[in-house]
Short mmCIF file of C-alpha atoms in Angstrom, two decimals:
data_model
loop_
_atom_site.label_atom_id
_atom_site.label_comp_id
_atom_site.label_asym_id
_atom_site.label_seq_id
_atom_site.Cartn_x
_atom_site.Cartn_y
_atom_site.Cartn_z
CA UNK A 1 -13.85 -18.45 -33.07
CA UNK A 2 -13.14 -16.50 -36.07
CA UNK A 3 -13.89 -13.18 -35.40
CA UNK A 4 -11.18 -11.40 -32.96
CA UNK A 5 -12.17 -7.62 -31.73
CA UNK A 6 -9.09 -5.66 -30.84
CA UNK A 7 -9.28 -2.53 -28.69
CA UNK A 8 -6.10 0.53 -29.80
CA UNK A 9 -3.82 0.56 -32.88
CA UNK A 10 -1.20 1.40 -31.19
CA UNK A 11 2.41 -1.11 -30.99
CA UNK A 12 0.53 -3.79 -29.12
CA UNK A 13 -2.76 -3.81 -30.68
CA UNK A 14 -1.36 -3.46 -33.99
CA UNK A 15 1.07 -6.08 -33.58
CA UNK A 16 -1.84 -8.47 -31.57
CA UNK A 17 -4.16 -7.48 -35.16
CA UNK A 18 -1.67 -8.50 -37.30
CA UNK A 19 -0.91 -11.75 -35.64
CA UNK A 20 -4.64 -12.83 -35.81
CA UNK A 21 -4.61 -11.76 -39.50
CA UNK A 22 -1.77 -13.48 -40.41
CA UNK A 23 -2.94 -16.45 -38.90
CA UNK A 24 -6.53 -16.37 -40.73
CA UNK A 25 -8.62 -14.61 -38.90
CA UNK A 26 -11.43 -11.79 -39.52
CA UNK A 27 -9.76 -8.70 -37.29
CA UNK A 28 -11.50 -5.78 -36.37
CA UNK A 29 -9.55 -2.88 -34.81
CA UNK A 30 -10.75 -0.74 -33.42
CA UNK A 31 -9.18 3.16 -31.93
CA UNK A 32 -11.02 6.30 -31.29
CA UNK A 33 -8.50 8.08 -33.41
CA UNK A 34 -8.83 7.43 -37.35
CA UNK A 35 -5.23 8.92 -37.61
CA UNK A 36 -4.18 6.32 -34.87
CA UNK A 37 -5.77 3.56 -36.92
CA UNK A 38 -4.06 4.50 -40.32
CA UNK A 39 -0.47 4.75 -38.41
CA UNK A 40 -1.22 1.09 -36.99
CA UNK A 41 -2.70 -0.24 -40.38
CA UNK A 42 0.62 1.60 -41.88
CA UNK A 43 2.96 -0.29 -39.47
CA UNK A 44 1.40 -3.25 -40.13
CA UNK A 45 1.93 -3.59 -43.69
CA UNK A 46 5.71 -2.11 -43.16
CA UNK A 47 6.27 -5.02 -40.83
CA UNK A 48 4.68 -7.74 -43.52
CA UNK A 49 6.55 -5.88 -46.62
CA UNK A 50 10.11 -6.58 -44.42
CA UNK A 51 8.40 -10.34 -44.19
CA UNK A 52 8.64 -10.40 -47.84
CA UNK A 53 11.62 -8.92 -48.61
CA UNK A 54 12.95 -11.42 -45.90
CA UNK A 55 10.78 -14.47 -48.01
CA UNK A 56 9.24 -15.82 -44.17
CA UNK A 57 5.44 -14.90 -46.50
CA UNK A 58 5.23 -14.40 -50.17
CA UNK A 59 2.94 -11.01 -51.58
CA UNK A 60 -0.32 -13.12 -51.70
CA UNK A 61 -0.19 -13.39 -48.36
CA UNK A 62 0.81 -10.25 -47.26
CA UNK A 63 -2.27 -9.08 -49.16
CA UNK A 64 -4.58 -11.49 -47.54
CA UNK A 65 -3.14 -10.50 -44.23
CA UNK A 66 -4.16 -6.93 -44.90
CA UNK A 67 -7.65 -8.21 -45.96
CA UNK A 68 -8.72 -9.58 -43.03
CA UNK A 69 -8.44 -6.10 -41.03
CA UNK A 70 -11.25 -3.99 -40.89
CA UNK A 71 -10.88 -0.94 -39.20
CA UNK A 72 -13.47 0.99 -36.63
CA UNK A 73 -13.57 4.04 -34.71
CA UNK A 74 -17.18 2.92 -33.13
CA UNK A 75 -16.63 0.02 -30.47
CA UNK A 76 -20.11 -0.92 -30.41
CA UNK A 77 -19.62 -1.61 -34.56
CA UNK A 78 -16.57 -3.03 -33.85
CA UNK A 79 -17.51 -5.83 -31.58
CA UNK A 80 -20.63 -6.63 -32.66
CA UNK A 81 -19.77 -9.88 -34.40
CA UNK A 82 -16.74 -10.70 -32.02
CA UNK A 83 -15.90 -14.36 -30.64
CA UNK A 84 -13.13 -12.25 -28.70
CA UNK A 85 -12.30 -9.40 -27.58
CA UNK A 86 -8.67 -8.00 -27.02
CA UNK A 87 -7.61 -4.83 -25.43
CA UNK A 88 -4.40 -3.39 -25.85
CA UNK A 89 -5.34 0.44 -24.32
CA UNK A 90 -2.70 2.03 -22.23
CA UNK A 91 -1.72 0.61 -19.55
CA UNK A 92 -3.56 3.13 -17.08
CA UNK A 93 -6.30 0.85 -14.76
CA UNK A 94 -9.77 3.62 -15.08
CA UNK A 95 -9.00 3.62 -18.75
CA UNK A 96 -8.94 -0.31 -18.94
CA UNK A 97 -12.06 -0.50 -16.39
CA UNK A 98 -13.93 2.13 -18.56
CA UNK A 99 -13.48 0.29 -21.66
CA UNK A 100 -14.46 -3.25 -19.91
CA UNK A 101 -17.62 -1.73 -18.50
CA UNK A 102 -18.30 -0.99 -22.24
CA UNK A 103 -17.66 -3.94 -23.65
CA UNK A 104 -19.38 -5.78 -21.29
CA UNK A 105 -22.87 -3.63 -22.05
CA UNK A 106 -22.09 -3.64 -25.89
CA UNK A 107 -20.35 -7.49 -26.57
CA UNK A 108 -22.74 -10.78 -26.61
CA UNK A 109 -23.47 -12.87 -23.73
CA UNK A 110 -20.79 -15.52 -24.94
CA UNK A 111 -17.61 -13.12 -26.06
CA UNK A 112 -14.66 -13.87 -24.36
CA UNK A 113 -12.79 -10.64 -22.72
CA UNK A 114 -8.55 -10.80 -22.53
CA UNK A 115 -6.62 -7.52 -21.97
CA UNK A 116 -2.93 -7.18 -22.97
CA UNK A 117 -1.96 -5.81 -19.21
CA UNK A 118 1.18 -6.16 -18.25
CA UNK A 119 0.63 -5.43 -14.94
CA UNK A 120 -3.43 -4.68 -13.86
CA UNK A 121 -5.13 -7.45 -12.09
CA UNK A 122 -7.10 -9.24 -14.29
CA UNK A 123 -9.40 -10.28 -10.97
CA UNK A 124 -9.92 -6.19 -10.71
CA UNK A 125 -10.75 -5.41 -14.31
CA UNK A 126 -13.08 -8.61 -14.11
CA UNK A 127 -15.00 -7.00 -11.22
CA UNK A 128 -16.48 -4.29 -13.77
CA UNK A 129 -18.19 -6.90 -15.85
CA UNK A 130 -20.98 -9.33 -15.26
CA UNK A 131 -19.41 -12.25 -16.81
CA UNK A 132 -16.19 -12.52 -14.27
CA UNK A 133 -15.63 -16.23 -16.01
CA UNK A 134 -14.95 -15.10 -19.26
CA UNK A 135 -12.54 -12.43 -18.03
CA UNK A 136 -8.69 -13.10 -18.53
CA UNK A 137 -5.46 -12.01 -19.44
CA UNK A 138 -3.70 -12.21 -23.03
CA UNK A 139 -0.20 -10.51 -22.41
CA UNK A 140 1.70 -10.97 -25.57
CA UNK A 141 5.41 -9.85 -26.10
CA UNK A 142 6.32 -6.88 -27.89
CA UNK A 143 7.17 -7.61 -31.02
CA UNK A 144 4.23 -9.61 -30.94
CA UNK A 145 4.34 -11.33 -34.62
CA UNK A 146 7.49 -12.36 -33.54
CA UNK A 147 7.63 -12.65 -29.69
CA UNK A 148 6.65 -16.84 -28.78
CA UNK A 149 5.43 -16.28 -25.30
CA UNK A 150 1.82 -15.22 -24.34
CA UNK A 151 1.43 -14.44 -20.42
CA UNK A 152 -2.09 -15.77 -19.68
CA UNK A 153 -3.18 -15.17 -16.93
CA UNK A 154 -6.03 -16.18 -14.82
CA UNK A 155 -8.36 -13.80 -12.75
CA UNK A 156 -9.87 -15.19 -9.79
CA UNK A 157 -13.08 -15.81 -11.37
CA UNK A 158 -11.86 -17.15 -14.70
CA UNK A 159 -13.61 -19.98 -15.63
CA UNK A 160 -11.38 -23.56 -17.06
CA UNK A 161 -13.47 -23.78 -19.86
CA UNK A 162 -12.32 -20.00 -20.73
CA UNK A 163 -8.34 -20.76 -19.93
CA UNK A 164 -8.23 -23.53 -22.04
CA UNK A 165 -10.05 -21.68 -24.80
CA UNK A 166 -7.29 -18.85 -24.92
CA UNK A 167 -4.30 -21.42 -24.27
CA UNK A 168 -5.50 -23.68 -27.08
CA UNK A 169 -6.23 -20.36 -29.39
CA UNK A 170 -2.85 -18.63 -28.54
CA UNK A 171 -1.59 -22.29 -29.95
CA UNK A 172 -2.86 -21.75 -33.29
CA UNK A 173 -1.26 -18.46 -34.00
CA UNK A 174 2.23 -20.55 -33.21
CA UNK A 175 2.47 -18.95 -29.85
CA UNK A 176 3.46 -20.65 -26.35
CA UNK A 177 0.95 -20.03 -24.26
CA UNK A 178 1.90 -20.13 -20.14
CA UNK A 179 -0.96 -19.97 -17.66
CA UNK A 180 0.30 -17.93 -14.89
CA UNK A 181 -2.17 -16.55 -12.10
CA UNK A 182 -2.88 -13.31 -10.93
CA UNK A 183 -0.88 -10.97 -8.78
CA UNK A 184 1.29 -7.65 -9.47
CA UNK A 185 3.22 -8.33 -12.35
CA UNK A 186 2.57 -11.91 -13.15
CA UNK A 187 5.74 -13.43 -14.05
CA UNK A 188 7.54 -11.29 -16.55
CA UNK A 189 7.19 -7.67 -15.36
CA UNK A 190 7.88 -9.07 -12.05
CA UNK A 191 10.91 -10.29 -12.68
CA UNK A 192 12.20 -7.99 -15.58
CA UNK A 193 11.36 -5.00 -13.90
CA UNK A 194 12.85 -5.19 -11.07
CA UNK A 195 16.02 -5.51 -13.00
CA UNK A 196 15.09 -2.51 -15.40
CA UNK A 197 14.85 -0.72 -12.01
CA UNK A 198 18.15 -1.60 -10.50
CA UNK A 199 19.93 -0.93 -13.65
CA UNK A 200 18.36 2.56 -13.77
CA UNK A 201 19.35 3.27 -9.82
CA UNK A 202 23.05 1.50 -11.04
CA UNK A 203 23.38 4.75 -13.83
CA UNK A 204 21.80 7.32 -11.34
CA UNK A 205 24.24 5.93 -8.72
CA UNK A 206 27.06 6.77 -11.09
CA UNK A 207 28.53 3.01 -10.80
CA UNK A 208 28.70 3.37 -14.46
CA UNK A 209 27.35 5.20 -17.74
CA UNK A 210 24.59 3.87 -20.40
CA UNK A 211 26.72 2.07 -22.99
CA UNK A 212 29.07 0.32 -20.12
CA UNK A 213 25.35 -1.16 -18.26
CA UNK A 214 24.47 -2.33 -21.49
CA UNK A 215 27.60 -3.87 -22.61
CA UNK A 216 27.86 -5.60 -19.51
CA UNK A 217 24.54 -7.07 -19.28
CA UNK A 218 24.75 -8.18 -23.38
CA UNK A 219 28.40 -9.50 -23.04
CA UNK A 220 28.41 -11.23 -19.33
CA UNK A 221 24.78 -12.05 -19.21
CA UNK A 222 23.81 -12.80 -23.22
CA UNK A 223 20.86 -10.70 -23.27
CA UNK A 224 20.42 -9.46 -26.54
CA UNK A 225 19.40 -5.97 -25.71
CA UNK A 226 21.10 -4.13 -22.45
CA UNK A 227 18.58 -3.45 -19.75
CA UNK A 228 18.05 0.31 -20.60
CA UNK A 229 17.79 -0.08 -24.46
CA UNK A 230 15.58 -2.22 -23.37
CA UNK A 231 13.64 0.33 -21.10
CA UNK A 232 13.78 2.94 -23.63
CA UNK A 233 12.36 -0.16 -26.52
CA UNK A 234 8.99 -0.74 -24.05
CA UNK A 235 8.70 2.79 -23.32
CA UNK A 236 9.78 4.70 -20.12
CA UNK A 237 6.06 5.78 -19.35
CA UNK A 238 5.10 2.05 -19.30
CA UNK A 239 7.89 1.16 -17.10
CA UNK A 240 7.14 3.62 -14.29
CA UNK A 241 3.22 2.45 -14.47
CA UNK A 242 4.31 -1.21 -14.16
CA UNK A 243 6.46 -0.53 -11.10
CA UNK A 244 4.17 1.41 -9.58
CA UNK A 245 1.54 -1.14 -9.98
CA UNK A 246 4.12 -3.46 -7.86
CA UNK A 247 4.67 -1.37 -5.52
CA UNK A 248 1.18 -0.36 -4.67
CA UNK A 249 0.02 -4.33 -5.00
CA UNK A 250 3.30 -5.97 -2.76
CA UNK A 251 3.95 -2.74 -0.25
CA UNK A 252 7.80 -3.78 -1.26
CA UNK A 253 10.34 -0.96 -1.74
CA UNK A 254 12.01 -3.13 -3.90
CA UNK A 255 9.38 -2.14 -6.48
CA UNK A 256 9.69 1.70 -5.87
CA UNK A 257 10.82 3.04 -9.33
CA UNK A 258 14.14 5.14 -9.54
CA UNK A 259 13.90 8.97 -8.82
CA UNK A 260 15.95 8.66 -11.90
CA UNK A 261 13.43 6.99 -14.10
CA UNK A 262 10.41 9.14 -12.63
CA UNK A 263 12.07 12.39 -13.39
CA UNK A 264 12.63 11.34 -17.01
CA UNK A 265 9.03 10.41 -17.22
CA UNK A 266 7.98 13.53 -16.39
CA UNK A 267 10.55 15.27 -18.61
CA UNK A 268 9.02 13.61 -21.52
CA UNK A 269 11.93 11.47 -22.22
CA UNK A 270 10.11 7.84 -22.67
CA UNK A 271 12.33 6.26 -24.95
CA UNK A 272 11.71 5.59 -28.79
CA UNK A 273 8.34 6.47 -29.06
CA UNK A 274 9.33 9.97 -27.81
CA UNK A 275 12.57 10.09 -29.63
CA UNK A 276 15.21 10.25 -26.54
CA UNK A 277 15.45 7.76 -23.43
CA UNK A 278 18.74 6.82 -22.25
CA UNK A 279 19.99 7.04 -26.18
CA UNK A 280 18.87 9.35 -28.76
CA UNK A 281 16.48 7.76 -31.26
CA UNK A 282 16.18 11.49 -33.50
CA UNK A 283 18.84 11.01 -36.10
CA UNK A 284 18.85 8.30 -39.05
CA UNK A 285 15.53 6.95 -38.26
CA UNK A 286 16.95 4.92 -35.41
CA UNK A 287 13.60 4.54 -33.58
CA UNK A 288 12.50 2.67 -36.38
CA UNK A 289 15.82 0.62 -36.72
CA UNK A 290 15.32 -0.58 -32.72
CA UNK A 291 11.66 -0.69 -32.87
CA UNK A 292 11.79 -3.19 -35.85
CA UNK A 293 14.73 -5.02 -35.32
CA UNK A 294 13.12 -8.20 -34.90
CA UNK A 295 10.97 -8.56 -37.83
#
């Protein structure tokens, strides 16, 4: 398997492209947007100079890195020769089921299928495609050349040949793979949410402002990021489609998102990638600061 397909330039696919680079192998990624594919391929080799001014690669292979990305604006091109196939679309489920449907009519018989979800059931995206088996989920960590854990997760169809494929291949990128199965969620998002939630309904409860939340979840609890930093760093948008996921998988109003968080959603306010969340990201490049503070 040396040929990895990945579906959106955006922060995850980007981030997913550069990992399989970095690690040796042939990437091809692959957005309808040409612009979208230059700011990923851009971000990319940001991230890898700040590797080398940091000495964790040296310029040679930075440079090979960026060599083993091709770059494609035609799926069908773009998967042609793929082993696997990653998708890293926007987490919206007829966007994800569109795109499998494709892949599935344009990939060969034997390509393997992961999405990045965070949240869809891998079981329903599966159901689009006649090869249920090799269906399953690849949810990396955002910043994913740094981030250990890989979510995978296993539809109800996936095959164990296929699971141990993507645990033993998430291995050799220096990941730690954890096979999880599939309901709303999975493990991560159905824990962290939940908190992101509360600490959102804590702030529009007036128990306390943005700064104090944060401070006391960094200080008391050693998180290294305060819960809506955090909220603002994955993206409001994404939040609210996660939680609503939950909520229309479990029936639990423990998973109803904020008024609070849905208002800002609709205001436009989603965090970094917009600019202003709970904090204002507009001055001194500080989007970029939080975005990259990792790498």
């Amino acid at each position: 398997m040396k040929n990895i397909a990945v579906i959106g330039a955006g922060t995850m696919g980007n981030g997913i492209a550069h990992t399989f680079a970095q690690s040796g192998f042939k990437v091809q990624l692959i957005d309808i947007s040409e612009a979208s594919l230059q700011k990923g391929m851009d971000t990319i080799t940001k991230n890898l100079d700040r590797m080398v001014a940091k000495e964790k690669i040296d310029e040679a292979q930075k440079n090979e890195t960026l060599n083993n990305i091709t770059t494609f604006t035609d799926i069908a091109e773009g998967v042609k020769n793929a082993s696997l196939v990653v998708e890293a679309a926007t987490e919206n489920s007829e966007l994800k089921l569109k795109i499998f449907k494709q892949l599935d009519e344009q990939c060969a018989k034997d390509t393997i299928l992961a999405t990045n979800t965070s949240s869809i059931s891998i079981t329903q995206i599966a159901a689009v495609t006649a090869r249920p088996k090799q269906v399953i989920g690849m949810h990396f960590m955002n910043p994913v050349p740094i981030m250990k854990l890989v979510e995978i997760i296993r539809g109800y169809n996936t095959s164990d040949e296929v699971t141990k494929t993507i645990m033993d291949l998430s291995k050799t990128l220096g990941k730690d793979p954890v096979e999880v199965n599939d309901y709303p969620g999975f493990v991560a998002n159905r824990i962290l949410m939940p908190m992101l939630n509360e600490s959102i309904e804590t702030l529009y409860n007036g128990v306390a402002g943005v700064t104090e939340i944060d401070t006391v979840m960094k200080l008391g609890m050693a998180h290294p990021m305060g819960p809506l930093q955090l909220a603002d760093f994955i993206g409001l948008d994404v939040c609210l489609s996660i939680l609503n996921v939950m909520y229309d998988g479990f029936k639990n109003p423990k998973f109803a998102p904020c008024p609070l968080l849905v208002n800002m959603v609709r205001a436009g306010k989603l965090g970094v990638k917009s600019g202003e969340g709970f904090y204002d990201y507009s001055q001194s490049r500080k989007a970029e600061n939080v975005s990259q503070q990792f790498l």
